[in-house]
PDB file of C-alpha atoms and ligand atoms in Angstrom:
ATOM      1  CA  MET S   9     102.223 122.385 106.674  1.00  0.00           C
ATOM      2  CA  SER S  10     100.010 122.985 103.446  1.00  0.00           C
ATOM      3  CA  LEU S  11      96.766 124.141 105.287  1.00  0.00           C
ATOM      4  CA  THR S  12      98.441 127.023 107.311  1.00  0.00           C
ATOM      5  CA  GLY S  13      96.009 130.113 107.315  1.00  0.00           C
ATOM      6  CA  LYS S  14      93.007 127.964 106.330  1.00  0.00           C
ATOM      7  CA  VAL S  15      89.992 127.756 108.660  1.00  0.00           C
ATOM      8  CA  ALA S  16      88.100 124.259 108.709  1.00  0.00           C
ATOM      9  CA  LEU S  17      85.021 123.809 110.276  1.00  0.00           C
ATOM     10  CA  VAL S  18      84.360 120.059 111.043  1.00  0.00           C
ATOM     11  CA  THR S  19      80.681 118.984 112.132  1.00  0.00           C
ATOM     12  CA  GLY S  20      80.576 116.359 114.635  1.00  0.00           C
ATOM     13  CA  SER S  21      83.912 116.282 115.463  1.00  0.00           C
ATOM     14  CA  THR S  22      83.991 115.378 119.086  1.00  0.00           C
ATOM     15  CA  SER S  23      84.358 111.711 118.299  1.00  0.00           C
ATOM     16  CA  GLY S  24      84.801 109.189 115.828  1.00  0.00           C
ATOM     17  CA  ILE S  25      85.420 110.259 112.069  1.00  0.00           C
ATOM     18  CA  GLY S  26      85.120 113.886 112.643  1.00  0.00           C
ATOM     19  CA  LEU S  27      87.653 113.865 115.125  1.00  0.00           C
ATOM     20  CA  GLY S  28      89.818 112.157 113.193  1.00  0.00           C
ATOM     21  CA  ILE S  29      89.358 114.487 110.165  1.00  0.00           C
ATOM     22  CA  ALA S  30      89.744 117.511 112.639  1.00  0.00           C
ATOM     23  CA  ARG S  31      93.085 116.131 113.917  1.00  0.00           C
ATOM     24  CA  ALA S  32      94.439 115.403 110.227  1.00  0.00           C
ATOM     25  CA  LEU S  33      93.515 119.208 109.173  1.00  0.00           C
ATOM     26  CA  ALA S  34      94.995 120.434 112.329  1.00  0.00           C
ATOM     27  CA  SER S  35      98.218 118.408 111.619  1.00  0.00           C
ATOM     28  CA  GLU S  36      98.417 120.450 108.351  1.00  0.00           C
ATOM     29  CA  GLY S  37      97.979 123.869 110.132  1.00  0.00           C
ATOM     30  CA  ALA S  38      94.541 124.682 109.426  1.00  0.00           C
ATOM     31  CA  ASP S  39      92.514 126.357 112.503  1.00  0.00           C
ATOM     32  CA  ILE S  40      89.717 124.300 113.354  1.00  0.00           C
ATOM     33  CA  MET S  41      86.212 125.017 114.633  1.00  0.00           C
ATOM     34  CA  LEU S  42      85.155 121.830 116.274  1.00  0.00           C
ATOM     35  CA  ASN S  43      81.185 120.820 116.676  1.00  0.00           C
ATOM     36  CA  GLY S  44      79.110 117.929 118.511  1.00  0.00           C
ATOM     37  CA  PHE S  45      78.033 116.557 121.624  1.00  0.00           C
ATOM     38  CA  GLY S  46      79.930 115.403 124.632  1.00  0.00           C
ATOM     39  CA  ASP S  47      81.127 115.545 127.902  1.00  0.00           C
ATOM     40  CA  ALA S  48      82.363 119.501 128.299  1.00  0.00           C
ATOM     41  CA  ASP S  49      85.564 118.540 129.850  1.00  0.00           C
ATOM     42  CA  GLN S  50      86.495 115.824 127.382  1.00  0.00           C
ATOM     43  CA  ILE S  51      85.923 118.487 124.623  1.00  0.00           C
ATOM     44  CA  LYS S  52      87.758 121.438 126.188  1.00  0.00           C
ATOM     45  CA  GLN S  53      90.594 118.536 126.630  1.00  0.00           C
ATOM     46  CA  ILE S  54      90.408 117.527 122.879  1.00  0.00           C
ATOM     47  CA  GLN S  55      90.462 121.274 122.200  1.00  0.00           C
ATOM     48  CA  ALA S  56      93.775 121.839 124.440  1.00  0.00           C
ATOM     49  CA  GLU S  57      95.274 118.722 123.035  1.00  0.00           C
ATOM     50  CA  LEU S  58      95.066 119.845 119.358  1.00  0.00           C
ATOM     51  CA  ALA S  59      95.897 123.327 119.841  1.00  0.00           C
ATOM     52  CA  GLU S  60      99.052 122.440 121.835  1.00  0.00           C
ATOM     53  CA  GLU S  61     100.144 119.607 119.452  1.00  0.00           C
ATOM     54  CA  TYR S  62      99.924 121.266 116.432  1.00  0.00           C
ATOM     55  CA  SER S  63      99.923 125.123 116.990  1.00  0.00           C
ATOM     56  CA  VAL S  64      96.537 125.877 115.538  1.00  0.00           C
ATOM     57  CA  ARG S  65      93.538 127.695 116.871  1.00  0.00           C
ATOM     58  CA  VAL S  66      90.889 125.204 117.931  1.00  0.00           C
ATOM     59  CA  HIS S  67      87.508 126.586 118.889  1.00  0.00           C
ATOM     60  CA  PHE S  68      84.228 124.804 119.890  1.00  0.00           C
ATOM     61  CA  ASN S  69      80.522 125.341 118.802  1.00  0.00           C
ATOM     62  CA  GLY S  70      77.979 123.101 120.383  1.00  0.00           C
ATOM     63  CA  ALA S  71      75.245 123.734 117.743  1.00  0.00           C
ATOM     64  CA  ASP S  72      72.488 120.890 117.476  1.00  0.00           C
ATOM     65  CA  LEU S  73      72.555 120.827 113.824  1.00  0.00           C
ATOM     66  CA  SER S  74      69.442 119.192 113.297  1.00  0.00           C
ATOM     67  CA  HIS S  75      67.858 122.670 113.675  1.00  0.00           C
ATOM     68  CA  PRO S  76      68.465 124.642 110.604  1.00  0.00           C
ATOM     69  CA  GLU S  77      69.344 128.003 112.545  1.00  0.00           C
ATOM     70  CA  GLN S  78      71.751 126.261 114.753  1.00  0.00           C
ATOM     71  CA  VAL S  79      73.621 125.169 111.511  1.00  0.00           C
ATOM     72  CA  VAL S  80      73.791 128.874 110.246  1.00  0.00           C
ATOM     73  CA  ASP S  81      75.129 129.849 113.670  1.00  0.00           C
ATOM     74  CA  ALA S  82      77.720 127.267 113.493  1.00  0.00           C
ATOM     75  CA  VAL S  83      78.630 128.670 110.253  1.00  0.00           C
ATOM     76  CA  VAL S  84      78.647 132.306 111.615  1.00  0.00           C
ATOM     77  CA  ALA S  85      80.653 131.680 114.607  1.00  0.00           C
ATOM     78  CA  THR S  86      83.532 130.099 112.719  1.00  0.00           C
ATOM     79  CA  GLN S  87      83.854 133.138 110.321  1.00  0.00           C
ATOM     80  CA  ARG S  88      83.503 135.407 113.359  1.00  0.00           C
ATOM     81  CA  GLU S  89      85.514 133.818 115.697  1.00  0.00           C
ATOM     82  CA  LEU S  90      88.576 132.473 113.392  1.00  0.00           C
ATOM     83  CA  GLY S  91      88.067 134.891 110.673  1.00  0.00           C
ATOM     84  CA  GLY S  92      86.856 132.953 107.700  1.00  0.00           C
ATOM     85  CA  LEU S  93      85.692 129.661 106.651  1.00  0.00           C
ATOM     86  CA  ASP S  94      87.763 127.679 103.855  1.00  0.00           C
ATOM     87  CA  ILE S  95      87.054 124.137 104.502  1.00  0.00           C
ATOM     88  CA  LEU S  96      83.613 122.789 105.531  1.00  0.00           C
ATOM     89  CA  VAL S  97      83.425 119.074 106.400  1.00  0.00           C
ATOM     90  CA  ASN S  98      79.830 117.897 106.814  1.00  0.00           C
ATOM     91  CA  ASN S  99      80.068 114.842 108.995  1.00  0.00           C
ATOM     92  CA  ALA S 100      77.743 114.888 111.886  1.00  0.00           C
ATOM     93  CA  GLY S 101      75.428 111.832 111.512  1.00  0.00           C
ATOM     94  CA  ILE S 102      73.276 109.387 113.311  1.00  0.00           C
ATOM     95  CA  GLN S 103      71.811 105.873 112.701  1.00  0.00           C
ATOM     96  CA  PHE S 104      68.570 104.104 113.459  1.00  0.00           C
ATOM     97  CA  VAL S 105      67.732 100.281 112.334  1.00  0.00           C
ATOM     98  CA  ALA S 106      64.337  99.211 111.824  1.00  0.00           C
ATOM     99  CA  PRO S 107      62.074  97.574 108.995  1.00  0.00           C
ATOM    100  CA  VAL S 108      60.398 100.323 106.974  1.00  0.00           C
ATOM    101  CA  GLU S 109      56.848  99.591 108.448  1.00  0.00           C
ATOM    102  CA  GLU S 110      58.033  99.940 112.001  1.00  0.00           C
ATOM    103  CA  PHE S 111      60.334 102.949 111.537  1.00  0.00           C
ATOM    104  CA  PRO S 112      59.214 105.594 114.008  1.00  0.00           C
ATOM    105  CA  ASN S 113      58.480 108.585 112.361  1.00  0.00           C
ATOM    106  CA  GLU S 114      60.327 110.907 114.611  1.00  0.00           C
ATOM    107  CA  LYS S 115      63.514 108.675 113.965  1.00  0.00           C
ATOM    108  CA  TRP S 116      63.067 109.146 110.134  1.00  0.00           C
ATOM    109  CA  GLU S 117      62.876 113.022 110.737  1.00  0.00           C
ATOM    110  CA  GLY S 118      65.659 113.266 112.897  1.00  0.00           C
ATOM    111  CA  ILE S 119      67.882 111.494 110.599  1.00  0.00           C
ATOM    112  CA  LEU S 120      66.997 113.379 107.495  1.00  0.00           C
ATOM    113  CA  SER S 121      67.172 116.629 109.516  1.00  0.00           C
ATOM    114  CA  LEU S 122      70.719 115.990 110.713  1.00  0.00           C
ATOM    115  CA  ASN S 123      72.141 113.671 107.885  1.00  0.00           C
ATOM    116  CA  LEU S 124      70.924 115.407 105.288  1.00  0.00           C
ATOM    117  CA  SER S 125      69.434 118.953 105.720  1.00  0.00           C
ATOM    118  CA  ALA S 126      72.239 120.169 107.769  1.00  0.00           C
ATOM    119  CA  THR S 127      74.429 119.412 104.939  1.00  0.00           C
ATOM    120  CA  PHE S 128      72.392 121.807 102.673  1.00  0.00           C
ATOM    121  CA  TYR S 129      71.914 124.513 105.309  1.00  0.00           C
ATOM    122  CA  ALA S 130      75.792 124.430 106.094  1.00  0.00           C
ATOM    123  CA  MET S 131      76.501 124.707 102.095  1.00  0.00           C
ATOM    124  CA  LYS S 132      74.023 127.331 101.753  1.00  0.00           C
ATOM    125  CA  ALA S 133      75.657 129.461 104.463  1.00  0.00           C
ATOM    126  CA  ALA S 134      79.090 128.530 103.885  1.00  0.00           C
ATOM    127  CA  ILE S 135      79.367 129.114  99.927  1.00  0.00           C
ATOM    128  CA  PRO S 136      79.381 133.033  99.834  1.00  0.00           C
ATOM    129  CA  MET S 137      82.344 133.330 101.650  1.00  0.00           C
ATOM    130  CA  MET S 138      84.260 130.713  99.327  1.00  0.00           C
ATOM    131  CA  LYS S 139      82.864 132.158  96.478  1.00  0.00           C
ATOM    132  CA  SER S 140      84.096 135.703  97.577  1.00  0.00           C
ATOM    133  CA  LYS S 141      87.688 134.337  98.215  1.00  0.00           C
ATOM    134  CA  HIS S 142      87.512 132.381  95.063  1.00  0.00           C
ATOM    135  CA  TRP S 143      88.866 129.272  97.169  1.00  0.00           C
ATOM    136  CA  GLY S 144      86.669 126.566  99.041  1.00  0.00           C
ATOM    137  CA  ARG S 145      86.989 123.102  99.930  1.00  0.00           C
ATOM    138  CA  ILE S 146      83.479 121.240 100.743  1.00  0.00           C
ATOM    139  CA  ILE S 147      83.549 117.566 101.968  1.00  0.00           C
ATOM    140  CA  ASN S 148      80.366 115.792 102.764  1.00  0.00           C
ATOM    141  CA  ILE S 149      80.626 112.549 104.699  1.00  0.00           C
ATOM    142  CA  ALA S 150      78.182 110.238 103.243  1.00  0.00           C
ATOM    143  CA  SER S 151      78.817 106.448 103.243  1.00  0.00           C
ATOM    144  CA  ALA S 152      78.918 103.424 101.014  1.00  0.00           C
ATOM    145  CA  HIS S 153      75.122 103.571 102.170  1.00  0.00           C
ATOM    146  CA  GLY S 154      75.174 106.766  99.822  1.00  0.00           C
ATOM    147  CA  LEU S 155      75.669 104.283  96.933  1.00  0.00           C
ATOM    148  CA  VAL S 156      73.823 101.121  97.818  1.00  0.00           C
ATOM    149  CA  ALA S 157      71.175 100.092 100.123  1.00  0.00           C
ATOM    150  CA  SER S 158      71.099  97.702 103.150  1.00  0.00           C
ATOM    151  CA  PRO S 159      67.763  96.519 104.588  1.00  0.00           C
ATOM    152  CA  ASN S 160      66.421  98.367 107.845  1.00  0.00           C
ATOM    153  CA  LYS S 161      68.134 101.692 107.115  1.00  0.00           C
ATOM    154  CA  ILE S 162      65.568 103.610 105.397  1.00  0.00           C
ATOM    155  CA  ALA S 163      66.520 107.193 106.758  1.00  0.00           C
ATOM    156  CA  TYR S 164      70.094 106.454 106.834  1.00  0.00           C
ATOM    157  CA  VAL S 165      70.372 105.191 103.367  1.00  0.00           C
ATOM    158  CA  ALA S 166      67.680 107.672 101.788  1.00  0.00           C
ATOM    159  CA  ALA S 167      69.568 110.659 103.601  1.00  0.00           C
ATOM    160  CA  LYS S 168      73.143 109.577 102.324  1.00  0.00           C
ATOM    161  CA  HIS S 169      71.903 109.163  98.787  1.00  0.00           C
ATOM    162  CA  GLY S 170      70.585 112.835  98.865  1.00  0.00           C
ATOM    163  CA  VAL S 171      73.996 113.820 100.462  1.00  0.00           C
ATOM    164  CA  VAL S 172      75.588 112.378  97.231  1.00  0.00           C
ATOM    165  CA  GLY S 173      73.006 114.443  95.017  1.00  0.00           C
ATOM    166  CA  ALA S 174      73.483 117.705  96.860  1.00  0.00           C
ATOM    167  CA  THR S 175      77.164 117.446  96.449  1.00  0.00           C
ATOM    168  CA  LYS S 176      76.794 117.003  92.699  1.00  0.00           C
ATOM    169  CA  VAL S 177      74.323 119.899  92.375  1.00  0.00           C
ATOM    170  CA  ALA S 178      77.061 122.268  94.520  1.00  0.00           C
ATOM    171  CA  ALA S 179      80.168 120.884  92.565  1.00  0.00           C
ATOM    172  CA  LEU S 180      78.314 121.822  89.199  1.00  0.00           C
ATOM    173  CA  GLU S 181      77.276 125.529  90.390  1.00  0.00           C
ATOM    174  CA  LEU S 182      80.781 126.112  91.858  1.00  0.00           C
ATOM    175  CA  ALA S 183      82.647 124.533  89.306  1.00  0.00           C
ATOM    176  CA  ASN S 184      84.467 127.434  87.945  1.00  0.00           C
ATOM    177  CA  GLU S 185      84.314 129.422  91.449  1.00  0.00           C
ATOM    178  CA  GLY S 186      87.689 127.828  93.050  1.00  0.00           C
ATOM    179  CA  VAL S 187      85.353 125.518  95.293  1.00  0.00           C
ATOM    180  CA  THR S 188      85.295 121.888  95.062  1.00  0.00           C
ATOM    181  CA  VAL S 189      82.610 119.899  96.662  1.00  0.00           C
ATOM    182  CA  ASN S 190      83.029 116.139  97.137  1.00  0.00           C
ATOM    183  CA  ALA S 191      81.470 113.275  98.942  1.00  0.00           C
ATOM    184  CA  LEU S 192      83.338 110.628 100.919  1.00  0.00           C
ATOM    185  CA  CYS S 193      81.576 107.137 100.965  1.00  0.00           C
ATOM    186  CA  PRO S 194      83.507 105.052 103.967  1.00  0.00           C
ATOM    187  CA  GLY S 195      82.603 101.485 104.471  1.00  0.00           C
ATOM    188  CA  TRP S 196      82.844 100.064 108.081  1.00  0.00           C
ATOM    189  CA  VAL S 197      84.809 102.589 110.546  1.00  0.00           C
ATOM    190  CA  LEU S 198      84.968 101.486 114.063  1.00  0.00           C
ATOM    191  CA  THR S 199      83.537 104.534 115.825  1.00  0.00           C
ATOM    192  CA  PRO S 200      80.712 104.625 118.563  1.00  0.00           C
ATOM    193  CA  LEU S 201      78.028 104.913 115.650  1.00  0.00           C
ATOM    194  CA  VAL S 202      79.075 101.125 114.436  1.00  0.00           C
ATOM    195  CA  ALA S 203      79.804 100.010 118.441  1.00  0.00           C
ATOM    196  CA  GLN S 204      76.232 100.698 119.154  1.00  0.00           C
ATOM    197  CA  GLN S 205      75.250  98.651 116.138  1.00  0.00           C
ATOM    198  CA  LEU S 206      77.716  95.553 117.009  1.00  0.00           C
ATOM    199  CA  ARG S 207      76.245  95.603 120.793  1.00  0.00           C
ATOM    200  CA  ASP S 208      72.593  95.468 119.350  1.00  0.00           C
ATOM    201  CA  ARG S 209      73.589  92.685 116.985  1.00  0.00           C
ATOM    202  CA  ALA S 210      75.493  91.101 119.926  1.00  0.00           C
ATOM    203  CA  ALA S 211      72.221  91.204 122.185  1.00  0.00           C
ATOM    204  CA  GLU S 212      70.014  89.753 119.503  1.00  0.00           C
ATOM    205  CA  SER S 213      72.381  87.035 118.309  1.00  0.00           C
ATOM    206  CA  GLY S 214      73.617  85.947 121.885  1.00  0.00           C
ATOM    207  CA  SER S 215      77.371  86.043 120.631  1.00  0.00           C
ATOM    208  CA  ASP S 216      80.044  88.181 121.765  1.00  0.00           C
ATOM    209  CA  LEU S 217      81.240  91.504 120.033  1.00  0.00           C
ATOM    210  CA  GLU S 218      84.456  90.159 118.331  1.00  0.00           C
ATOM    211  CA  THR S 219      82.301  87.574 116.655  1.00  0.00           C
ATOM    212  CA  GLU S 220      79.885  90.338 115.635  1.00  0.00           C
ATOM    213  CA  GLU S 221      82.559  92.391 114.182  1.00  0.00           C
ATOM    214  CA  VAL S 222      83.771  89.549 111.893  1.00  0.00           C
ATOM    215  CA  LYS S 223      80.444  88.979 110.825  1.00  0.00           C
ATOM    216  CA  LEU S 224      79.642  92.534 110.201  1.00  0.00           C
ATOM    217  CA  LEU S 225      82.568  93.118 108.122  1.00  0.00           C
ATOM    218  CA  ALA S 226      82.143  89.783 106.122  1.00  0.00           C
ATOM    219  CA  GLU S 227      78.606  90.749 105.150  1.00  0.00           C
ATOM    220  CA  LYS S 228      79.529  93.826 103.251  1.00  0.00           C
ATOM    221  CA  GLN S 229      83.249  94.036 102.575  1.00  0.00           C
ATOM    222  CA  PRO S 230      85.539  91.823 100.628  1.00  0.00           C
ATOM    223  CA  MET S 231      87.981  93.422 102.615  1.00  0.00           C
ATOM    224  CA  HIS S 232      87.674  92.362 106.246  1.00  0.00           C
ATOM    225  CA  SER S 233      89.031  95.223 107.956  1.00  0.00           C
ATOM    226  CA  PHE S 234      87.954  98.350 109.414  1.00  0.00           C
ATOM    227  CA  THR S 235      88.714 101.647 107.762  1.00  0.00           C
ATOM    228  CA  SER S 236      90.383 104.166 110.186  1.00  0.00           C
ATOM    229  CA  PRO S 237      89.287 107.809 111.218  1.00  0.00           C
ATOM    230  CA  GLU S 238      93.183 108.539 110.574  1.00  0.00           C
ATOM    231  CA  SER S 239      92.834 107.356 106.875  1.00  0.00           C
ATOM    232  CA  ILE S 240      89.475 109.458 106.360  1.00  0.00           C
ATOM    233  CA  GLY S 241      91.163 112.488 107.686  1.00  0.00           C
ATOM    234  CA  ALA S 242      94.092 111.698 105.221  1.00  0.00           C
ATOM    235  CA  MET S 243      91.783 111.737 102.403  1.00  0.00           C
ATOM    236  CA  VAL S 244      90.150 115.171 103.623  1.00  0.00           C
ATOM    237  CA  VAL S 245      93.520 116.551 103.473  1.00  0.00           C
ATOM    238  CA  PHE S 246      94.445 115.535  99.854  1.00  0.00           C
ATOM    239  CA  LEU S 247      91.227 116.922  98.906  1.00  0.00           C
ATOM    240  CA  CYS S 248      92.297 120.032 100.433  1.00  0.00           C
ATOM    241  CA  SER S 249      95.377 120.459  98.380  1.00  0.00           C
ATOM    242  CA  ASP S 250      96.195 121.653  95.092  1.00  0.00           C
ATOM    243  CA  ALA S 251      96.641 118.002  93.496  1.00  0.00           C
ATOM    244  CA  ALA S 252      92.831 117.708  94.090  1.00  0.00           C
ATOM    245  CA  GLN S 253      91.931 121.042  92.588  1.00  0.00           C
ATOM    246  CA  THR S 254      89.749 119.166  89.537  1.00  0.00           C
ATOM    247  CA  ILE S 255      88.274 116.596  91.788  1.00  0.00           C
ATOM    248  CA  THR S 256      84.730 117.644  91.993  1.00  0.00           C
ATOM    249  CA  GLY S 257      81.404 116.182  92.477  1.00  0.00           C
ATOM    250  CA  ALA S 258      82.923 112.942  93.062  1.00  0.00           C
ATOM    251  CA  PRO S 259      81.295 110.307  95.453  1.00  0.00           C
ATOM    252  CA  LEU S 260      84.580 108.744  96.717  1.00  0.00           C
ATOM    253  CA  SER S 261      84.939 105.387  98.146  1.00  0.00           C
ATOM    254  CA  ILE S 262      87.054 104.314 101.023  1.00  0.00           C
ATOM    255  CA  ASP S 263      85.172 100.948 101.680  1.00  0.00           C
ATOM    256  CA  GLY S 264      87.189  97.978 101.572  1.00  0.00           C
ATOM    257  CA  GLY S 265      85.549  97.036  98.034  1.00  0.00           C
ATOM    258  CA  TRP S 266      82.193  97.095  99.470  1.00  0.00           C
ATOM    259  CA  VAL S 267      80.581  98.907  96.448  1.00  0.00           C
ATOM    260  CA  ALA S 268      82.729  96.884  93.622  1.00  0.00           C
ATOM    261  CA  GLN S 269      80.459  94.037  94.046  1.00  0.00           C
TER     262      GLN S 269
HETATM  263  P1  LIG A 586      80.001 109.012 115.845  1.00  0.00           P
HETATM  264  O1  LIG A 586      78.686 108.825 116.474  1.00  0.00           O
HETATM  265  O2  LIG A 586      81.517 108.625 116.468  1.00  0.00           O
HETATM  266  O3  LIG A 586      80.128 110.581 115.929  1.00  0.00           O
HETATM  267  C1  LIG A 586      79.273 111.505 115.370  1.00  0.00           C
HETATM  268  C2  LIG A 586      79.510 112.790 115.737  1.00  0.00           C
HETATM  269  O4  LIG A 586      78.381 113.841 115.615  1.00  0.00           O
HETATM  270  C3  LIG A 586      79.858 113.193 117.181  1.00  0.00           C
HETATM  271  O5  LIG A 586      80.430 114.169 117.324  1.00  0.00           O
HETATM  272  C4  LIG A 586      78.252 113.267 117.786  1.00  0.00           C
HETATM  273  O6  LIG A 586      78.526 114.291 118.961  1.00  0.00           O
HETATM  274  C5  LIG A 586      77.789 114.304 116.456  1.00  0.00           C
HETATM  275  N1  LIG A 586      76.448 114.596 116.672  1.00  0.00           N
HETATM  276  C6  LIG A 586      75.594 113.738 116.818  1.00  0.00           C
HETATM  277  N2  LIG A 586      74.248 114.541 116.706  1.00  0.00           N
HETATM  278  C7  LIG A 586      74.601 115.543 116.408  1.00  0.00           C
HETATM  279  C8  LIG A 586      73.692 116.807 116.346  1.00  0.00           C
HETATM  280  N3  LIG A 586      72.327 116.903 116.359  1.00  0.00           N
HETATM  281  N4  LIG A 586      74.278 118.178 116.114  1.00  0.00           N
HETATM  282  C9  LIG A 586      75.701 117.987 116.104  1.00  0.00           C
HETATM  283  N5  LIG A 586      76.550 116.883 116.110  1.00  0.00           N
HETATM  284  C10 LIG A 586      75.669 115.988 116.299  1.00  0.00           C
HETATM  285  O7  LIG A 586      79.835 108.463 114.404  1.00  0.00           O
HETATM  286  P2  LIG A 586      81.011 108.380 113.360  1.00  0.00           P
HETATM  287  O8  LIG A 586      80.752 106.970 112.856  1.00  0.00           O
HETATM  288  O9  LIG A 586      82.095 108.926 113.474  1.00  0.00           O
HETATM  289  O10 LIG A 586      80.156 108.910 112.066  1.00  0.00           O
HETATM  290  C11 LIG A 586      80.381 110.445 111.264  1.00  0.00           C
HETATM  291  C12 LIG A 586      79.809 110.472 109.908  1.00  0.00           C
HETATM  292  O11 LIG A 586      80.399 109.434 109.215  1.00  0.00           O
HETATM  293  C13 LIG A 586      78.588 110.051 109.942  1.00  0.00           C
HETATM  294  O12 LIG A 586      77.701 111.100 109.081  1.00  0.00           O
HETATM  295  C14 LIG A 586      78.240 108.856 109.606  1.00  0.00           C
HETATM  296  O13 LIG A 586      77.023 108.554 108.746  1.00  0.00           O
HETATM  297  C15 LIG A 586      79.411 108.656 108.567  1.00  0.00           C
HETATM  298  N6  LIG A 586      79.825 107.204 108.311  1.00  0.00           N
HETATM  299  C16 LIG A 586      80.151 106.290 109.332  1.00  0.00           C
HETATM  300  C17 LIG A 586      80.702 105.253 108.917  1.00  0.00           C
HETATM  301  C18 LIG A 586      81.192 104.037 110.326  1.00  0.00           C
HETATM  302  O14 LIG A 586      81.262 103.020 109.858  1.00  0.00           O
HETATM  303  N7  LIG A 586      81.321 104.509 111.403  1.00  0.00           N
HETATM  304  C19 LIG A 586      80.438 104.699 107.656  1.00  0.00           C
HETATM  305  C20 LIG A 586      80.016 105.279 106.863  1.00  0.00           C
HETATM  306  C21 LIG A 586      79.913 106.779 106.969  1.00  0.00           C
END
């Protein structure tokens, strides 16, 4: 197990992509700090399952990362409870869809706070410890929407482009500190975040979810398949490996060809 002895904070890891990443890191021996919202019993069950299956320590921190001070608390709690922070995965994110002129201000502020600012505050809090150990991995979950746009997603697209930019800046500053910083840019992954968009589309068009799934994929991706959270987890594990030690500042697509067009 390549990550035994490392500690990872994965934000937004109570469901979807974050949970896939937490599981992949745990399967390589990393101790995990989970974060996110959800039913307390279900979260306890996830903790127990991962800890038992992979013989690692799995803690949970329920910080609401749209508040800067809670982002710092989550980083500090990881260091205090698990003895360090070697791998930071900034994954928590939300979506809201509306044309610019109808986009609610509070949705703009909320998406920017969580999808962009939390990444900044978490990196800021985590970097000193990584520098002192001369080893660290920061993986920011951006999106194909960090590289190209779609209509009706002004806040999400702006935030994800911001994440790609912030990733590059941190990578340059840390280039000779043993710390790499990269952004993953997934295409469609079938998680609760996308399931909500499918339900909205089906309600609007009067069709069923299966039809909307096929249409959603075909609109953007040459490859008509969803990426799985497991594949994204595997990519994160690779970025934590020695083989990836010179990959830094890169927006890495895992998107069925979305941005190749
Ligand atoms: P999801 O809704 O399944 O999971 C989001 C996670 O974030 C959950 O654990 C949730 O509890 C947590 N969360 C939400 N608000 C939070 C807050 N204020 N503080 C702390 N945690 C909070 O979504 P997902 O699809 O797994 O998305 C994960 C990331 O991947 C997001 O950044 C998203 O933008 C990105 N992404 C998703 C897709 C996709 O197709 N699903 C594609 C590209 C990028």
